[in-house]
Amino acid sequence: MALRPVHVILKALDAAAVGRFWAEALGWSAYSPGVATYVGPAGGLVWPHPVAVGVDVVPVPEPRNAAKNRLHLDLATTSDSHQAELVARLKSLGATPVDVGQGDVPWTVLADTEGNEFCVLEPREVYRDTGPIARMVVDCADPRAMARFWGEAVDWSLHEVTGERAVMRSAKGVGPYLEFLRTPGVRSVPDRVHLDLLPYPGDDKAAEVARLRALGATDLDVGQGDVPWTCLADPEGHEFCVLALS
């Protein structure tokens, strides 16, 4: 049994507008198969994508609170000029610089049109082949504990585990990285951004959910009602969902 991250859920007041922003930011396309706006590689909607982790922008009535999101995206660049050009283009699309206490760093911290933080990284060799999303970064208190849980929860390989961070990537060596970063004073608040996981064909969703509960996941009620997916929280309270195979 195994699960795979298939997309990042981003909740928004105006899902279509935020979806358009992220499509432009990533050089992908925005698709509207239902009420949500799905952002994935151009060329037609492919889900689940064999390489990319998409961004699914879901409409919600509540505005974003002032707390920093516990999950954010880092965007890859290939050169200093590419980084500068991308930052300038994102600002022209409505992104704004934000200060999350980063200090003097070589990357640029921005917020999208609804205030969701993300970073544009300086060129790094490790992210040359990830696609536009270099990594998905999760603030946490204990990276080692997150590595234990998520290392069993999904079928991705652990690349690094220290007291400061835990790094994972698809066992196929493709797509973005998932990084759990030790963040002092991280606040447990309702998540505006979270991961969705999907079983593989032939696997049993109920059995997967039971396995996650045995690993320390807890059931979560975010007002989802009667839906085919299951909302859970990891041992530090980060929201995630296990989707049903269609």
Coordinates of C-alpha atoms in Angstrom, one line a residue:
M1 CA 0.0 0.0 0.0
A2 CA 1.2 3.5 -0.7
L3 CA 0.0 7.1 -1.2
R4 CA 1.3 9.8 -3.5
P5 CA 1.0 13.6 -3.2
V6 CA -0.9 14.7 -6.3
H7 CA -1.6 18.4 -5.7
V8 CA -1.4 21.2 -3.3
I9 CA -4.8 22.6 -2.3
L10 CA -4.9 26.4 -2.0
K11 CA -8.1 27.9 -0.6
A12 CA -9.1 31.3 -2.1
L13 CA -11.9 33.8 -2.1
D14 CA -11.5 34.2 -5.9
A15 CA -10.3 30.8 -7.0
A16 CA -10.4 31.7 -10.7
A17 CA -8.2 34.8 -10.2
V18 CA -5.7 33.0 -7.9
G19 CA -5.6 30.1 -10.4
R20 CA -4.8 32.4 -13.2
F21 CA -2.0 34.0 -11.2
W22 CA -0.4 30.6 -10.4
A23 CA -0.8 29.5 -14.0
E24 CA 1.1 32.5 -15.2
A25 CA 3.7 32.2 -12.3
L26 CA 4.4 28.6 -13.2
G27 CA 4.1 28.8 -16.9
W28 CA 1.3 26.2 -16.7
S29 CA -2.4 26.2 -17.6
A30 CA -5.5 26.9 -15.5
Y31 CA -8.2 24.3 -16.0
S32 CA -11.8 24.5 -14.6
P33 CA -13.2 21.0 -14.5
G34 CA -15.6 22.1 -11.7
V35 CA -15.9 24.7 -9.0
A36 CA -12.1 24.6 -8.4
T37 CA -9.4 25.9 -10.7
Y38 CA -6.7 23.3 -11.3
V39 CA -3.2 24.5 -12.4
G40 CA -1.0 22.0 -14.1
P41 CA 1.4 21.6 -17.0
A42 CA 0.2 22.9 -20.4
G43 CA -1.1 20.7 -23.1
G44 CA -4.3 19.5 -21.6
L45 CA -5.5 18.4 -18.2
V46 CA -3.7 15.3 -17.0
W47 CA -4.5 14.1 -13.5
P48 CA -2.8 12.6 -11.6
H49 CA 0.2 13.9 -13.5
P50 CA 3.1 11.3 -13.6
V51 CA 5.7 14.0 -12.7
A52 CA 4.2 17.3 -11.6
V53 CA 2.4 18.1 -8.4
G54 CA -0.4 20.5 -9.4
V55 CA -2.0 23.4 -7.6
D56 CA -5.8 23.0 -7.0
V57 CA -7.4 26.4 -6.1
V58 CA -10.6 25.8 -4.1
P59 CA -13.1 28.6 -3.5
V60 CA -14.0 29.3 0.2
P61 CA -16.0 32.1 1.7
E62 CA -13.6 33.0 4.5
P63 CA -10.7 35.5 3.9
R64 CA -7.2 34.5 4.7
N65 CA -6.1 35.2 8.3
A66 CA -3.0 37.2 9.1
A67 CA -0.9 34.1 10.2
K68 CA 1.8 32.8 7.9
N69 CA 0.8 29.7 6.0
R70 CA 2.5 26.6 7.3
L71 CA 3.0 25.3 3.8
H72 CA 4.3 27.3 0.9
L73 CA 5.9 26.8 -2.5
D74 CA 9.4 27.6 -3.6
L75 CA 9.9 28.3 -7.3
A76 CA 13.0 27.2 -9.1
T77 CA 15.2 29.5 -11.3
T78 CA 18.1 28.6 -13.7
S79 CA 20.2 31.8 -13.4
D80 CA 20.4 35.1 -11.6
S81 CA 18.8 36.8 -14.6
H82 CA 16.0 34.3 -14.7
Q83 CA 15.4 34.9 -11.0
A84 CA 15.3 38.7 -11.5
E85 CA 13.0 38.4 -14.5
L86 CA 10.6 36.0 -12.7
V87 CA 10.4 38.3 -9.7
A88 CA 9.6 41.3 -11.9
R89 CA 7.0 39.4 -13.9
L90 CA 5.3 38.1 -10.7
K91 CA 5.1 41.6 -9.3
S92 CA 3.5 42.8 -12.6
L93 CA 0.9 40.0 -12.1
G94 CA 0.0 41.3 -8.6
A95 CA 2.6 39.6 -6.3
T96 CA 3.8 41.7 -3.4
P97 CA 7.1 41.5 -1.4
V98 CA 6.6 40.2 2.2
D99 CA 8.8 40.1 5.3
V100 CA 8.5 36.8 7.2
G101 CA 11.7 37.4 9.1
Q102 CA 13.9 36.1 6.4
G103 CA 16.6 38.7 6.8
D104 CA 19.3 39.1 4.1
V105 CA 18.9 36.0 1.9
P106 CA 19.5 35.3 -1.8
W107 CA 15.9 34.3 -2.4
T108 CA 12.9 36.6 -2.7
V109 CA 9.8 36.2 -0.6
L110 CA 6.5 37.2 -2.2
A111 CA 2.8 36.8 -1.6
D112 CA 0.2 36.0 -4.3
T113 CA -2.8 38.1 -5.0
E114 CA -4.6 36.8 -1.8
G115 CA -1.5 37.0 0.5
N116 CA -0.2 33.5 0.3
E117 CA 3.5 33.4 0.8
F118 CA 6.0 31.8 -1.7
C119 CA 9.6 32.1 -2.5
V120 CA 11.6 32.6 -5.7
L121 CA 14.8 30.8 -5.2
E122 CA 18.2 31.8 -6.5
P123 CA 19.6 29.2 -9.0
R124 CA 20.5 25.9 -7.2
E125 CA 21.8 22.8 -9.0
V126 CA 19.6 20.5 -6.9
Y127 CA 16.5 22.0 -8.4
R128 CA 17.6 22.0 -12.1
D129 CA 15.2 19.1 -13.0
T130 CA 12.2 19.7 -10.7
G131 CA 10.1 21.9 -13.0
P132 CA 8.8 25.3 -11.9
I133 CA 8.1 24.2 -8.4
A134 CA 11.4 23.4 -6.7
R135 CA 9.9 22.3 -3.4
M136 CA 6.9 22.4 -1.1
V137 CA 8.0 23.6 2.3
V138 CA 6.1 22.8 5.5
D139 CA 6.9 24.7 8.8
C140 CA 7.1 22.2 11.7
A141 CA 8.4 21.9 15.2
D142 CA 10.1 18.5 14.8
P143 CA 11.4 17.5 11.3
R144 CA 12.5 14.0 12.6
A145 CA 9.0 13.3 13.8
M146 CA 7.6 14.5 10.5
A147 CA 10.1 12.3 8.6
R148 CA 8.9 9.3 10.6
F149 CA 5.2 10.0 9.8
W150 CA 5.4 11.2 6.2
G151 CA 8.1 8.6 5.4
E152 CA 5.6 5.9 6.1
A153 CA 2.5 7.9 4.8
V154 CA 3.7 8.3 1.2
D155 CA 5.9 6.4 -1.2
W156 CA 8.5 9.1 -1.6
S157 CA 12.2 8.6 -0.6
L158 CA 13.8 10.4 2.3
H159 CA 16.9 12.3 1.1
E160 CA 17.9 14.0 4.4
V161 CA 16.8 14.0 8.0
T162 CA 18.3 16.3 10.6
G163 CA 17.0 18.3 13.5
E164 CA 16.6 21.2 11.2
R165 CA 14.8 19.7 8.2
A166 CA 13.6 16.5 6.5
V167 CA 13.6 16.3 2.7
M168 CA 11.7 13.9 0.5
R169 CA 11.2 13.4 -3.2
S170 CA 9.4 10.9 -5.4
A171 CA 11.2 7.6 -5.5
K172 CA 11.3 8.0 -9.3
G173 CA 13.6 11.1 -8.9
V174 CA 11.2 13.4 -10.6
G175 CA 9.1 16.5 -9.7
P176 CA 9.4 18.8 -6.7
Y177 CA 10.9 18.1 -3.3
L178 CA 8.8 18.1 0.0
E179 CA 10.7 19.7 2.9
F180 CA 9.7 19.9 6.5
L181 CA 11.6 22.8 8.0
R182 CA 12.0 23.4 11.8
T183 CA 10.3 26.7 12.5
P184 CA 10.4 28.0 16.1
G185 CA 7.1 29.2 17.3
V186 CA 5.1 27.7 14.4
R187 CA 1.5 28.3 15.0
S188 CA -1.2 25.6 14.7
V189 CA -4.0 27.4 12.7
P190 CA -6.5 26.3 10.2
D191 CA -4.5 25.5 7.0
R192 CA -5.1 27.7 3.9
V193 CA -2.7 25.4 2.0
H194 CA -2.4 21.7 2.3
L195 CA -1.5 18.5 0.4
D196 CA -3.8 16.0 -1.1
L197 CA -2.8 12.3 -1.3
L198 CA -4.1 9.7 -3.7
P199 CA -3.9 5.9 -3.5
Y200 CA -2.6 3.9 -6.4
P201 CA -5.1 1.9 -8.6
G202 CA -6.0 -1.3 -6.9
D203 CA -5.2 0.0 -3.4
D204 CA -8.0 0.4 -0.9
K205 CA -8.6 4.0 0.4
A206 CA -10.3 2.9 3.6
A207 CA -7.3 0.7 4.4
E208 CA -4.9 3.5 3.6
V209 CA -6.8 5.9 6.0
A210 CA -6.7 3.2 8.7
R211 CA -3.0 2.8 8.2
L212 CA -2.5 6.6 8.5
R213 CA -4.5 6.7 11.7
A214 CA -2.3 3.9 13.1
L215 CA 0.8 6.1 12.3
G216 CA -0.6 8.9 14.3
A217 CA -3.0 10.8 12.0
T218 CA -6.2 12.1 13.4
D219 CA -9.6 12.8 11.8
L220 CA -10.3 16.5 11.0
D221 CA -13.6 18.3 10.5
V222 CA -13.2 21.4 8.5
G223 CA -16.9 21.5 7.5
Q224 CA -16.4 19.2 4.6
G225 CA -19.7 17.4 5.1
D226 CA -20.4 14.2 3.2
V227 CA -17.5 14.0 0.7
P228 CA -15.6 11.1 -1.0
W229 CA -12.3 12.2 0.5
T230 CA -11.1 12.0 4.1
C231 CA -9.6 15.0 5.9
L232 CA -6.9 14.1 8.4
A233 CA -4.2 15.9 10.3
D234 CA -0.6 14.7 10.9
P235 CA 0.9 14.4 14.4
E236 CA 1.7 18.2 14.4
G237 CA -1.8 19.1 13.1
H238 CA -1.0 19.8 9.5
E239 CA -4.2 19.2 7.4
F240 CA -4.1 16.8 4.5
C241 CA -6.7 14.8 2.6
V242 CA -6.8 11.3 1.2
L243 CA -8.7 11.3 -2.1
A244 CA -10.9 8.6 -3.5
L245 CA -9.9 7.0 -6.8
S246 CA -12.3 8.0 -9.5

